[in-house]
CSV table of C-alpha atoms in Angstrom, one decimal:
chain,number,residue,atom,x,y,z
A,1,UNK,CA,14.3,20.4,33.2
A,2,UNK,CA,13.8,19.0,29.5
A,3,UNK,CA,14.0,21.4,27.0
A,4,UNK,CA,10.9,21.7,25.2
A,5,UNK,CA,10.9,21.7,21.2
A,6,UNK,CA,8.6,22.9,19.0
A,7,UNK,CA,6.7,21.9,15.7
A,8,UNK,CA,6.1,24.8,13.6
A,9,UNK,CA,2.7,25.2,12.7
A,10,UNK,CA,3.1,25.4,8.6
A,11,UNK,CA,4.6,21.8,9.2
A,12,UNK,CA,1.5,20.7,10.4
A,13,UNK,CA,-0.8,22.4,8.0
A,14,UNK,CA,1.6,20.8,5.2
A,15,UNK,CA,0.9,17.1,7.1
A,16,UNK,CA,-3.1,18.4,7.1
A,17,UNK,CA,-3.1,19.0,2.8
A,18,UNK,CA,-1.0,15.9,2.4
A,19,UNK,CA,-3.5,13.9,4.5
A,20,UNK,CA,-6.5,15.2,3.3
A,21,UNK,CA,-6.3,14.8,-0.5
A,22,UNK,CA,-7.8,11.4,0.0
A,23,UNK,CA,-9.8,11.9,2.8
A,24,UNK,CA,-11.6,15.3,2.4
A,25,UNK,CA,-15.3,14.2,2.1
A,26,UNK,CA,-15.2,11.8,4.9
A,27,UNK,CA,-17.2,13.3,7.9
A,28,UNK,CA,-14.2,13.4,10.4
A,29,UNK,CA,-12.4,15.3,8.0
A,30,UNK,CA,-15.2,17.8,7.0
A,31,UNK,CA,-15.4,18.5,10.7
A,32,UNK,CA,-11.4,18.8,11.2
A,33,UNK,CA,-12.0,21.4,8.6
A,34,UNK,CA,-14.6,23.6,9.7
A,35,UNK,CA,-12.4,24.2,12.5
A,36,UNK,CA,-8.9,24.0,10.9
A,37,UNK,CA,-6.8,26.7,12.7
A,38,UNK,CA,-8.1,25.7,16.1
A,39,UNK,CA,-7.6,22.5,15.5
A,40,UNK,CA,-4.3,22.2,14.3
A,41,UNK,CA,-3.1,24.8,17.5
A,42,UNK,CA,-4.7,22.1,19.7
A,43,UNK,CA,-2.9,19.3,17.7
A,44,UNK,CA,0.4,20.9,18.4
A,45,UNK,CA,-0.1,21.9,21.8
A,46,UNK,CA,-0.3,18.3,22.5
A,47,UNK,CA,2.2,17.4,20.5
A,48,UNK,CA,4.5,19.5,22.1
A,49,UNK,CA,3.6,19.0,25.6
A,50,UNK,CA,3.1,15.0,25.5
A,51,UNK,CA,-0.3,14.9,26.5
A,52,UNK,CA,-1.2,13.6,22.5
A,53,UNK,CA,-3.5,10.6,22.5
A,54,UNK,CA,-4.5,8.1,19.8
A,55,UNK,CA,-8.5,8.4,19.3
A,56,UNK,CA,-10.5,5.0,18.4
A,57,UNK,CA,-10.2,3.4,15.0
A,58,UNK,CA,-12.8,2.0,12.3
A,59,UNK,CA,-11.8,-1.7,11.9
A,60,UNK,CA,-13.6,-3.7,9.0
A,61,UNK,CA,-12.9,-6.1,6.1
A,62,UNK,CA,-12.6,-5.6,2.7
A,63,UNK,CA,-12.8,-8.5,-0.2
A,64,UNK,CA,-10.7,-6.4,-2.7
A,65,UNK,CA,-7.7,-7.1,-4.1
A,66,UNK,CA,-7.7,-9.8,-1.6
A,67,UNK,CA,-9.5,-10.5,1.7
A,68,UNK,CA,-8.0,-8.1,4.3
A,69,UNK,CA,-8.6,-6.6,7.6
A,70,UNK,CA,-7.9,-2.4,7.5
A,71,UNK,CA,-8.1,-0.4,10.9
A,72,UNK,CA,-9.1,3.3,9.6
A,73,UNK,CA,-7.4,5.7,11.9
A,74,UNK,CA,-9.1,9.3,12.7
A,75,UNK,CA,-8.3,12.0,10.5
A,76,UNK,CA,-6.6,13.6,13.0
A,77,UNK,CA,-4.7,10.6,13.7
A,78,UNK,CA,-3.6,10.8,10.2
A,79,UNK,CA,-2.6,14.1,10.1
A,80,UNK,CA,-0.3,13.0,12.7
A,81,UNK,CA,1.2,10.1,10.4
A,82,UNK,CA,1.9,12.7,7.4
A,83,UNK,CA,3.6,14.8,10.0
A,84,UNK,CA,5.5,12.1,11.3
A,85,UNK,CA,6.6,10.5,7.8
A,86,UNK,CA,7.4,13.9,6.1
A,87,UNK,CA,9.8,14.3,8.9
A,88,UNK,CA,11.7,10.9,9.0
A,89,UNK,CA,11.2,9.9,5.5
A,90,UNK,CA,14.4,12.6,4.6
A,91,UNK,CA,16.1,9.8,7.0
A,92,UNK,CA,14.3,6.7,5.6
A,93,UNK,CA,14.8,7.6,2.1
A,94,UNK,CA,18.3,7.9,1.8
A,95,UNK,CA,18.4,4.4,3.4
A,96,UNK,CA,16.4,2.6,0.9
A,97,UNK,CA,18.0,0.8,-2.1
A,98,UNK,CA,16.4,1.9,-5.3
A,99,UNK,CA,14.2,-1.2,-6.1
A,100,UNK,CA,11.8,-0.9,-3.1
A,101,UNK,CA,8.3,0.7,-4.6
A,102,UNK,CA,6.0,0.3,-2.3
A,103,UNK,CA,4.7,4.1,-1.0
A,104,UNK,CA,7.3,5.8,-2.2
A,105,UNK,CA,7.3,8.8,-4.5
A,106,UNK,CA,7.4,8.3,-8.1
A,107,UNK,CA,7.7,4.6,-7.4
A,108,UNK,CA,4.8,2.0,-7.2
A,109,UNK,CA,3.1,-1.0,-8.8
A,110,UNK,CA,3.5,0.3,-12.3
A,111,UNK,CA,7.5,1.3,-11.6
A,112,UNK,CA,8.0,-1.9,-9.9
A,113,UNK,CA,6.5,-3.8,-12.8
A,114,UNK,CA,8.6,-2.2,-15.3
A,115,UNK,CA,11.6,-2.6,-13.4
A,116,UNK,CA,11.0,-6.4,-12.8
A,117,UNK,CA,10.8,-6.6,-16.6
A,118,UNK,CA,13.7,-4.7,-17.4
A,119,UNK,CA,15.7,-7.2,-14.9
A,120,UNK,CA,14.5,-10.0,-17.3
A,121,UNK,CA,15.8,-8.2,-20.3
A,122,UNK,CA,18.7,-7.8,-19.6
A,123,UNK,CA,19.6,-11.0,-17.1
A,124,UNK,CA,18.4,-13.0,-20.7
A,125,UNK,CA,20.4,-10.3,-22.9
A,126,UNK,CA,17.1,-8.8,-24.5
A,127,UNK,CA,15.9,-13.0,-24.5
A,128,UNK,CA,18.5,-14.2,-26.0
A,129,UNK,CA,19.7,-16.5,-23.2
A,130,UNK,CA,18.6,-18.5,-20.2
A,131,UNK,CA,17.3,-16.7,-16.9
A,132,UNK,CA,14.9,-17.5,-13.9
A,133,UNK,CA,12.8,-15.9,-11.7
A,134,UNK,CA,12.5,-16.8,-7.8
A,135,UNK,CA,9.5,-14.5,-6.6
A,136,UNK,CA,9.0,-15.1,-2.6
A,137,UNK,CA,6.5,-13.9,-0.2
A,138,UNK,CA,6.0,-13.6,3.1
A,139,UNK,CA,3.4,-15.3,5.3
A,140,UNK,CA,0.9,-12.7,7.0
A,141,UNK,CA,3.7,-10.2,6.8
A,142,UNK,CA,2.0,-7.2,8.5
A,143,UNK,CA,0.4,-9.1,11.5
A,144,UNK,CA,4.0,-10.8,12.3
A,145,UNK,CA,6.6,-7.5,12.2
A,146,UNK,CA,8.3,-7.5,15.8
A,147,UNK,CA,7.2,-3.7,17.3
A,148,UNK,CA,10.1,-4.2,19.4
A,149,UNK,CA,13.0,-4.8,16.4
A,150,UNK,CA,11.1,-2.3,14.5
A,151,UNK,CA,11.5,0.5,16.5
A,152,UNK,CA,15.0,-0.3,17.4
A,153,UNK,CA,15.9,-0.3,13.5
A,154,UNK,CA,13.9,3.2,13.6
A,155,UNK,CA,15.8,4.8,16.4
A,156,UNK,CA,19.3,3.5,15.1
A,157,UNK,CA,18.9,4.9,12.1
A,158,UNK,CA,17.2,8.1,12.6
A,159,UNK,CA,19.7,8.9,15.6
A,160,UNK,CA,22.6,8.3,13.5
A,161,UNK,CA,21.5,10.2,10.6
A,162,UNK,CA,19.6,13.4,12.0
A,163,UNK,CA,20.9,15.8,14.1
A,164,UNK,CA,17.7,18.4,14.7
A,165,UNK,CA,16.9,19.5,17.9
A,166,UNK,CA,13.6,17.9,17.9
A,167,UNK,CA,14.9,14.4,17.4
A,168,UNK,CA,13.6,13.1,20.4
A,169,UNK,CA,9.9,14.2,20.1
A,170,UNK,CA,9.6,12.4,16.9
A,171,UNK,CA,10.7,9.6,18.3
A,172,UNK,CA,8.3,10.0,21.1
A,173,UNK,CA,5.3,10.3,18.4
A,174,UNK,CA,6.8,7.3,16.9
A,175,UNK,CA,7.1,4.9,19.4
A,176,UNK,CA,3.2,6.3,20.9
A,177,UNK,CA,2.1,4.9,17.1
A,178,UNK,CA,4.0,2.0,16.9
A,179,UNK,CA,3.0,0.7,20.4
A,180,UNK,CA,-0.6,2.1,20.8
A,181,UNK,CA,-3.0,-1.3,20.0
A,182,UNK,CA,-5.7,-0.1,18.1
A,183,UNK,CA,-7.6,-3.6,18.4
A,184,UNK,CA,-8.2,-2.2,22.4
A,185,UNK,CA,-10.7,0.9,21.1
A,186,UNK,CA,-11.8,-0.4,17.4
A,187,UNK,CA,-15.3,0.4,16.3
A,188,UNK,CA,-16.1,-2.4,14.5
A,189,UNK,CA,-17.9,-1.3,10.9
A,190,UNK,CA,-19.8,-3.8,9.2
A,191,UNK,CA,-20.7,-7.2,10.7
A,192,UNK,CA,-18.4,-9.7,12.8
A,193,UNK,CA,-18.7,-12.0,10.4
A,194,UNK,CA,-17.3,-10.7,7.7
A,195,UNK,CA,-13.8,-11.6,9.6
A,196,UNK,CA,-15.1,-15.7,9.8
A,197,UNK,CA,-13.1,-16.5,6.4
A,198,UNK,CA,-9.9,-14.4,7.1
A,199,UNK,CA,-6.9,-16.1,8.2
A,200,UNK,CA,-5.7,-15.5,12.1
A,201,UNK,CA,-2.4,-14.2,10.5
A,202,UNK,CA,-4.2,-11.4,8.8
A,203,UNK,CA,-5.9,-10.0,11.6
A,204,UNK,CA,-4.8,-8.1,14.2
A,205,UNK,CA,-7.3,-9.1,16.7
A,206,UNK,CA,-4.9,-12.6,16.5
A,207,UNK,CA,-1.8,-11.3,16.4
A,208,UNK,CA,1.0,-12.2,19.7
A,209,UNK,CA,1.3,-9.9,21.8
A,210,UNK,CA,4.2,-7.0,20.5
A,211,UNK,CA,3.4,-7.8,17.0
A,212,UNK,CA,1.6,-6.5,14.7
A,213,UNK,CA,0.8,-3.1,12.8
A,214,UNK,CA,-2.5,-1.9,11.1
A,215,UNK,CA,-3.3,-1.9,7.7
A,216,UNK,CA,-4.6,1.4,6.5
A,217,UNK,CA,-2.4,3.2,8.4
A,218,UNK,CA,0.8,5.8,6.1
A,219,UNK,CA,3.0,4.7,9.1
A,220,UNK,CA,3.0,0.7,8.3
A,221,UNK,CA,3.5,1.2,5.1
A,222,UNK,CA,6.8,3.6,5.6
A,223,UNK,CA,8.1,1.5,8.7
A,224,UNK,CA,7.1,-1.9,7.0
A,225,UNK,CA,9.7,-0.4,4.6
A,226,UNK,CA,12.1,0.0,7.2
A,227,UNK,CA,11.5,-3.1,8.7
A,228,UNK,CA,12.1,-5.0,5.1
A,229,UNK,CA,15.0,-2.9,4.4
A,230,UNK,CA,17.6,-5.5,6.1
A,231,UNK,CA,16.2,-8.1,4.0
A,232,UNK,CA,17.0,-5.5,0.9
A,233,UNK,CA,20.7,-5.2,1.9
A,234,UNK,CA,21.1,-8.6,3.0
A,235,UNK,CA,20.3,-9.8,-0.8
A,236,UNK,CA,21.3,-6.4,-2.4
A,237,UNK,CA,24.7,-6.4,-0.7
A,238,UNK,CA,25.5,-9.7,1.4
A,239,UNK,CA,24.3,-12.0,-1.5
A,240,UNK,CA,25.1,-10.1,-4.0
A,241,UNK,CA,22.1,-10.6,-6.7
A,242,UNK,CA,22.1,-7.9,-8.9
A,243,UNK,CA,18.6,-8.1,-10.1
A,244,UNK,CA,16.0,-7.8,-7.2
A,245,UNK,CA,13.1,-5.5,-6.3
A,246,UNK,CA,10.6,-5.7,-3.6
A,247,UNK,CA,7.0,-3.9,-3.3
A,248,UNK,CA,5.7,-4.7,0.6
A,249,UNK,CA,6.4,-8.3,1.3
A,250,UNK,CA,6.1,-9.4,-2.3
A,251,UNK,CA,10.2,-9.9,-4.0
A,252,UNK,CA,11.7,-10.8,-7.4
A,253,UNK,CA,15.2,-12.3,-7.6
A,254,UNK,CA,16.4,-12.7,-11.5
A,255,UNK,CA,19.7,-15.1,-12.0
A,256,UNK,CA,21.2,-17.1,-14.7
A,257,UNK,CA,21.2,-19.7,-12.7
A,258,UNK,CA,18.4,-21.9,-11.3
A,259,UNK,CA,20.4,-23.8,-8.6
A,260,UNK,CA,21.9,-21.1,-7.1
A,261,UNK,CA,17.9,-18.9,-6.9
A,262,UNK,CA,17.2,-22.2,-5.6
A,263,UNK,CA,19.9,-22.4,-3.1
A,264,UNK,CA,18.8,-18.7,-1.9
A,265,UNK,CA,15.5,-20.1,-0.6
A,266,UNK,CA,16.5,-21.6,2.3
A,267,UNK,CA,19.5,-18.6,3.1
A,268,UNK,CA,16.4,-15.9,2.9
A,269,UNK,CA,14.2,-17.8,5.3
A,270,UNK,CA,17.1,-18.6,7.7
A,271,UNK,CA,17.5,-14.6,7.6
A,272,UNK,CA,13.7,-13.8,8.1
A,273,UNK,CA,12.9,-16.5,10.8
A,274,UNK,CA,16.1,-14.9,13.1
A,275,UNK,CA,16.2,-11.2,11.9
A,276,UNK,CA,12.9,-10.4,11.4
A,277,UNK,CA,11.2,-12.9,12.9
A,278,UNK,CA,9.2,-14.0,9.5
A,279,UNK,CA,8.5,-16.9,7.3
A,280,UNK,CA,8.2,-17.2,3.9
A,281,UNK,CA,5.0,-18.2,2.3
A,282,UNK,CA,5.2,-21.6,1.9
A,283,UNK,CA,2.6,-22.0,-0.7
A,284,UNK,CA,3.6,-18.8,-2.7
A,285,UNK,CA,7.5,-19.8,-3.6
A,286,UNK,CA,7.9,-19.2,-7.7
A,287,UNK,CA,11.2,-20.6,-9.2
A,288,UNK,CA,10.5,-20.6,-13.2
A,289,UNK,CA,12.7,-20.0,-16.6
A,290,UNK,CA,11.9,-16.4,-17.6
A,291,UNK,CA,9.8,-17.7,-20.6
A,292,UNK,CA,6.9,-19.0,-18.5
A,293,UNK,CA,6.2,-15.0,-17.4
A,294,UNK,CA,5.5,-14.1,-13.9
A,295,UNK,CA,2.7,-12.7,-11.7
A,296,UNK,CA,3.6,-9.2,-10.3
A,297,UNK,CA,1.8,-6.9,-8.3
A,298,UNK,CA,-0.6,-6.6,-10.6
A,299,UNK,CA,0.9,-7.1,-13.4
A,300,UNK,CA,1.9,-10.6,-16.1
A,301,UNK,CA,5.3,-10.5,-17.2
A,302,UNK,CA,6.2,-12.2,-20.0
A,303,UNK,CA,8.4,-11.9,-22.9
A,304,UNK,CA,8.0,-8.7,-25.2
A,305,UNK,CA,4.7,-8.4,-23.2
A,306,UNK,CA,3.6,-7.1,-19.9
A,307,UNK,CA,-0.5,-8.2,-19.9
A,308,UNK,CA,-3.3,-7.3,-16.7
A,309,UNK,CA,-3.0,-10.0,-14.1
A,310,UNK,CA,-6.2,-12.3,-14.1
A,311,UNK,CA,-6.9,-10.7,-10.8
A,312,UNK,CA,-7.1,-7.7,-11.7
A,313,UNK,CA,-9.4,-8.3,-14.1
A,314,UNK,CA,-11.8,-10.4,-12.3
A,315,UNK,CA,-11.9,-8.2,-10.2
A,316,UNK,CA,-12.6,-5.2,-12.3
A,317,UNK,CA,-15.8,-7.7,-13.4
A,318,UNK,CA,-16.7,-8.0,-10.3
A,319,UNK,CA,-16.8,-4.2,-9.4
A,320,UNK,CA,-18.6,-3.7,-12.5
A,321,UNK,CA,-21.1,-6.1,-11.7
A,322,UNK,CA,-21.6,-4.9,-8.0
A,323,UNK,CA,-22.2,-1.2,-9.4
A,324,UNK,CA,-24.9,-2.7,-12.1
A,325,UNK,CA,-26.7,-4.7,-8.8
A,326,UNK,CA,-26.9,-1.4,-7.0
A,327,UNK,CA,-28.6,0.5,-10.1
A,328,UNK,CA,-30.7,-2.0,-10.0
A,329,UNK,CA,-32.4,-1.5,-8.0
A,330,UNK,CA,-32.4,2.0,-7.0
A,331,UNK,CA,-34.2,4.9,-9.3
A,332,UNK,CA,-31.9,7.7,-8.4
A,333,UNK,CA,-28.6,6.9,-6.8
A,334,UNK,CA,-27.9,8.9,-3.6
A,335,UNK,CA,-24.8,11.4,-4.0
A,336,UNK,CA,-22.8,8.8,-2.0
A,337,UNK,CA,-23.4,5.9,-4.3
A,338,UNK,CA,-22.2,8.0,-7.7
A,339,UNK,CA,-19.5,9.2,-5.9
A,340,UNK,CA,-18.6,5.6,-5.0
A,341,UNK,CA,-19.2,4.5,-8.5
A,342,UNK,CA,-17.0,7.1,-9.6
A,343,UNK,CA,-14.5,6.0,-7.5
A,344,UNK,CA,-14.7,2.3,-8.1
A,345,UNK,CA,-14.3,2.8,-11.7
A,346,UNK,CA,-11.5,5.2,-12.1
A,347,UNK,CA,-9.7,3.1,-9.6
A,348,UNK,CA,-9.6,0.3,-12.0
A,349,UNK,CA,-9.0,2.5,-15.2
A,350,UNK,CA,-6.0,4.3,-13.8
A,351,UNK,CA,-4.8,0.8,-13.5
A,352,UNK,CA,-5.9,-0.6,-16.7
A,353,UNK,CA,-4.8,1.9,-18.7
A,354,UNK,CA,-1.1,0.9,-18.2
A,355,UNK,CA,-1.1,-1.9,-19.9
A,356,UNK,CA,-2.4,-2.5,-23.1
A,357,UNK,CA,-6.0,-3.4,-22.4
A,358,UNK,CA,-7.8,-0.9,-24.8
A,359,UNK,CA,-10.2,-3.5,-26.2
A,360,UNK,CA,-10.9,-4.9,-22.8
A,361,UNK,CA,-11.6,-1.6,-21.2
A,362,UNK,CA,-14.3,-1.1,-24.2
A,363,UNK,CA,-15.7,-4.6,-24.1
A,364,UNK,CA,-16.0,-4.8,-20.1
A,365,UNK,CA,-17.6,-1.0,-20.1
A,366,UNK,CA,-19.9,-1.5,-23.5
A,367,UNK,CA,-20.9,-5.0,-22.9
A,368,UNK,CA,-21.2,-5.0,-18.9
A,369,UNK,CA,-22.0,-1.9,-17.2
A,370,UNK,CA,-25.4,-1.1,-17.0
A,371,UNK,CA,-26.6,1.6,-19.8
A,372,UNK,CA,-28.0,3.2,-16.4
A,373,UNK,CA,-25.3,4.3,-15.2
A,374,UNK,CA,-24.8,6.5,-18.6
A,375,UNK,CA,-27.3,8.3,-17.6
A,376,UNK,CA,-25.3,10.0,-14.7
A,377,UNK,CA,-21.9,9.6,-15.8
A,378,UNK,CA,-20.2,9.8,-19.7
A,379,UNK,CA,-17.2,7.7,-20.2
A,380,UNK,CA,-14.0,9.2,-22.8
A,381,UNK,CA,-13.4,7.8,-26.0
A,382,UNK,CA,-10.1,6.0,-24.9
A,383,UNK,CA,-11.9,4.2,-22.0
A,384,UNK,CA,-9.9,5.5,-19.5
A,385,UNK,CA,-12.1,7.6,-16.8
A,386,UNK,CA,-15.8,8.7,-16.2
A,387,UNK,CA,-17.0,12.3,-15.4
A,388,UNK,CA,-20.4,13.4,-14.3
A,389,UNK,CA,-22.7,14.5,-16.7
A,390,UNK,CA,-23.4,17.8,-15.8
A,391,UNK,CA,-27.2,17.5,-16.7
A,392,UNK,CA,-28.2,13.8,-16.2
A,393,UNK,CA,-30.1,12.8,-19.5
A,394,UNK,CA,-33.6,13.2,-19.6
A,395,UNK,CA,-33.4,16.2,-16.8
């Protein structure tokens, strides 16, 4: 008989605060809560005994940053994933190379950024001789990973580098998640044609059979880590180049030489197409000199000078201008829609405020937002987050 192994309970309540401190106010989570104890007991009875099963997810569209599809996963799905991801990230971490930054603690957009530009400063010796950037990307990169490779890159590595007793049930939960096809229960949110303008290649509902993982999801963004982390050695350690960082599916190489960056093109997309089974982005290969800048998650690298990606801004506008419509025409916004606004905004102002975009934090906020919206919310001097009035004016 198969021993059984257990999952203490504290592990689950850590994987319940870890999950929730983005996810409180939604209603599955409020009702996960009213209940917590019994629920979490439940949770690990069936984790335990195999008898866990996947609920149904939300699937929608969003237009922001880009056009995507995102498959929301119940909250107590999710506490699942934390659980799952606190335990074999001690495995997955140590396996990384330093200059991935995608969902990975004190890492990021803003690290990656940096760390892009500090390649550039010192490839050029502080711009003071030639370098070039090759930046790559891979075409619909989520709705083409292999389930089949990617868990056999999972087990290698977490069999060879963790010895606790409860290996195998973690590989159990892993390969139920990996393999479950959420497209097969979705509730669809919103209407079906908001998918009519997004590409086959970015929606699972399209995606070959064994392929594909969800976008929303804590677990595709760790294991799309481990699935890219080949690729990382392959140019970290097999090619050699010095300078290279990766967030998701989006890679810098820095060289002195041009030729040889452009050499690499066709090595990295002979390595993808029978490794990974991936292609590179045909329409989103950059090969420039360092001095034309770059466009980087976010971010626009150039020399002395890291400015807000057009993007970002545009689509700060745009949120500002959606927020201004909804005031509009409403006379007192529900507690959902100033809770959304608060949301939206601070969003964009924790990323603004990186970069040096003081005057167009002021000049977006001054000029564009509605003067309605002042009446609910106050703004600080350094145009960097709102709070809630605690008396709206003229209460």
């Amino acid at each position: 008989m198969a021993e059984k192994h257990t999952i203490p309970l504290e592990n689950l309540f850590k994987a319940y605060y870890s999950c929730r401190k983005n996810k409180r106010n939604t209603i599955n989570a409020l009702a996960f809560e009213l209940n917590l104890e019994e629920e979490l007991i439940q949770l690990k009875e069936e984790l335990e005994s195999g008898t866990y099963a996947i609920s149904s997810s939300i699937a929608f569209v969003v237009d922001k940053p880009v056009k995507r599809e995102i498959f929301a996963a119940n909250f107590r799905d999710r506490v699942v994933h934390h659980l799952i991801i606190q335990k074999m990230n001690t495995v997955f971490e140590k396996h990384f190379i330093y200059d991935s930054y995608a969902c990975r603690k004190a890492k990021g957009t803003h690290f990656g950024i940096g760390r892009v530009d500090g390649f550039i400063r010192k490839c050029s010796k502080n711009y003071t001789q030639d370098c070039y950037l090759l930046k790559l990307d891979i075409k619909g990169f989520f709705m083409h990973i292999n389930k089949a490779i990617l868990f056999t890159k999972i087990e290698t590595l977490f069999t060879a580098k963790y010895n606790g007793a409860d290996k195998q049930l973690y590989l159990n939960l892993c390969k139920t998640i990996l393999f479950y096809e959420p497209v097969n229960n979705a509730i669809i949110k919103g209407n079906l044609s908001n998918w009519d303008n997004l590409p086959k290649d970015k929606s699972l509902f399209a995606a070959k059979n064994g392929y594909g993982l969800p976008i929303g999801n804590l677990t595709s963004q760790v294991f799309a880590n481990v699935y890219m982390s080949a690729l990382d050695h392959f140019i970290k350690h097999q090619l050699s180049v010095k300078y290279y960082g990766r967030y998701v599916d989006d890679f810098v190489l820095v060289h002195t030489n041009k030729a040889y960056l452009k050499s690499l093109i066709l090595i990295i997309s002979k390595f993808l197409k029978t490794e990974l089974h991936l292609k590179l982005h045909p329409k989103k290969i950059y090969l420039q000199h360092y001095s034309k800048g770059v466009s980087y998650i976010g971010g626009f690298i150039k020399t002395n000078r890291i400015y807000v990606s057009k993007r970002t801004k545009g689509n700060f506008y745009a949120a500002i201008l959606e927020q201004n419509k909804l005031i509009e025409h409403t006379i007192n916004p529900s507690k959902a829609e100033k809770q959304l606004f608060l949301s939206s905004m601070n969003s964009y102002l924790g990323i603004l405020k990186h970069f040096k975009s003081y005057k167009l934090r002021k000049y977006y906020i001054s000029e564009n937002l509605s003067e309605k919206w002042m009446e609910y919310f106050s703004v600080n001097t350094s145009f960097t987050k709102f709070t809630k009035l605690k008396v709206p004016k003229g209460v």
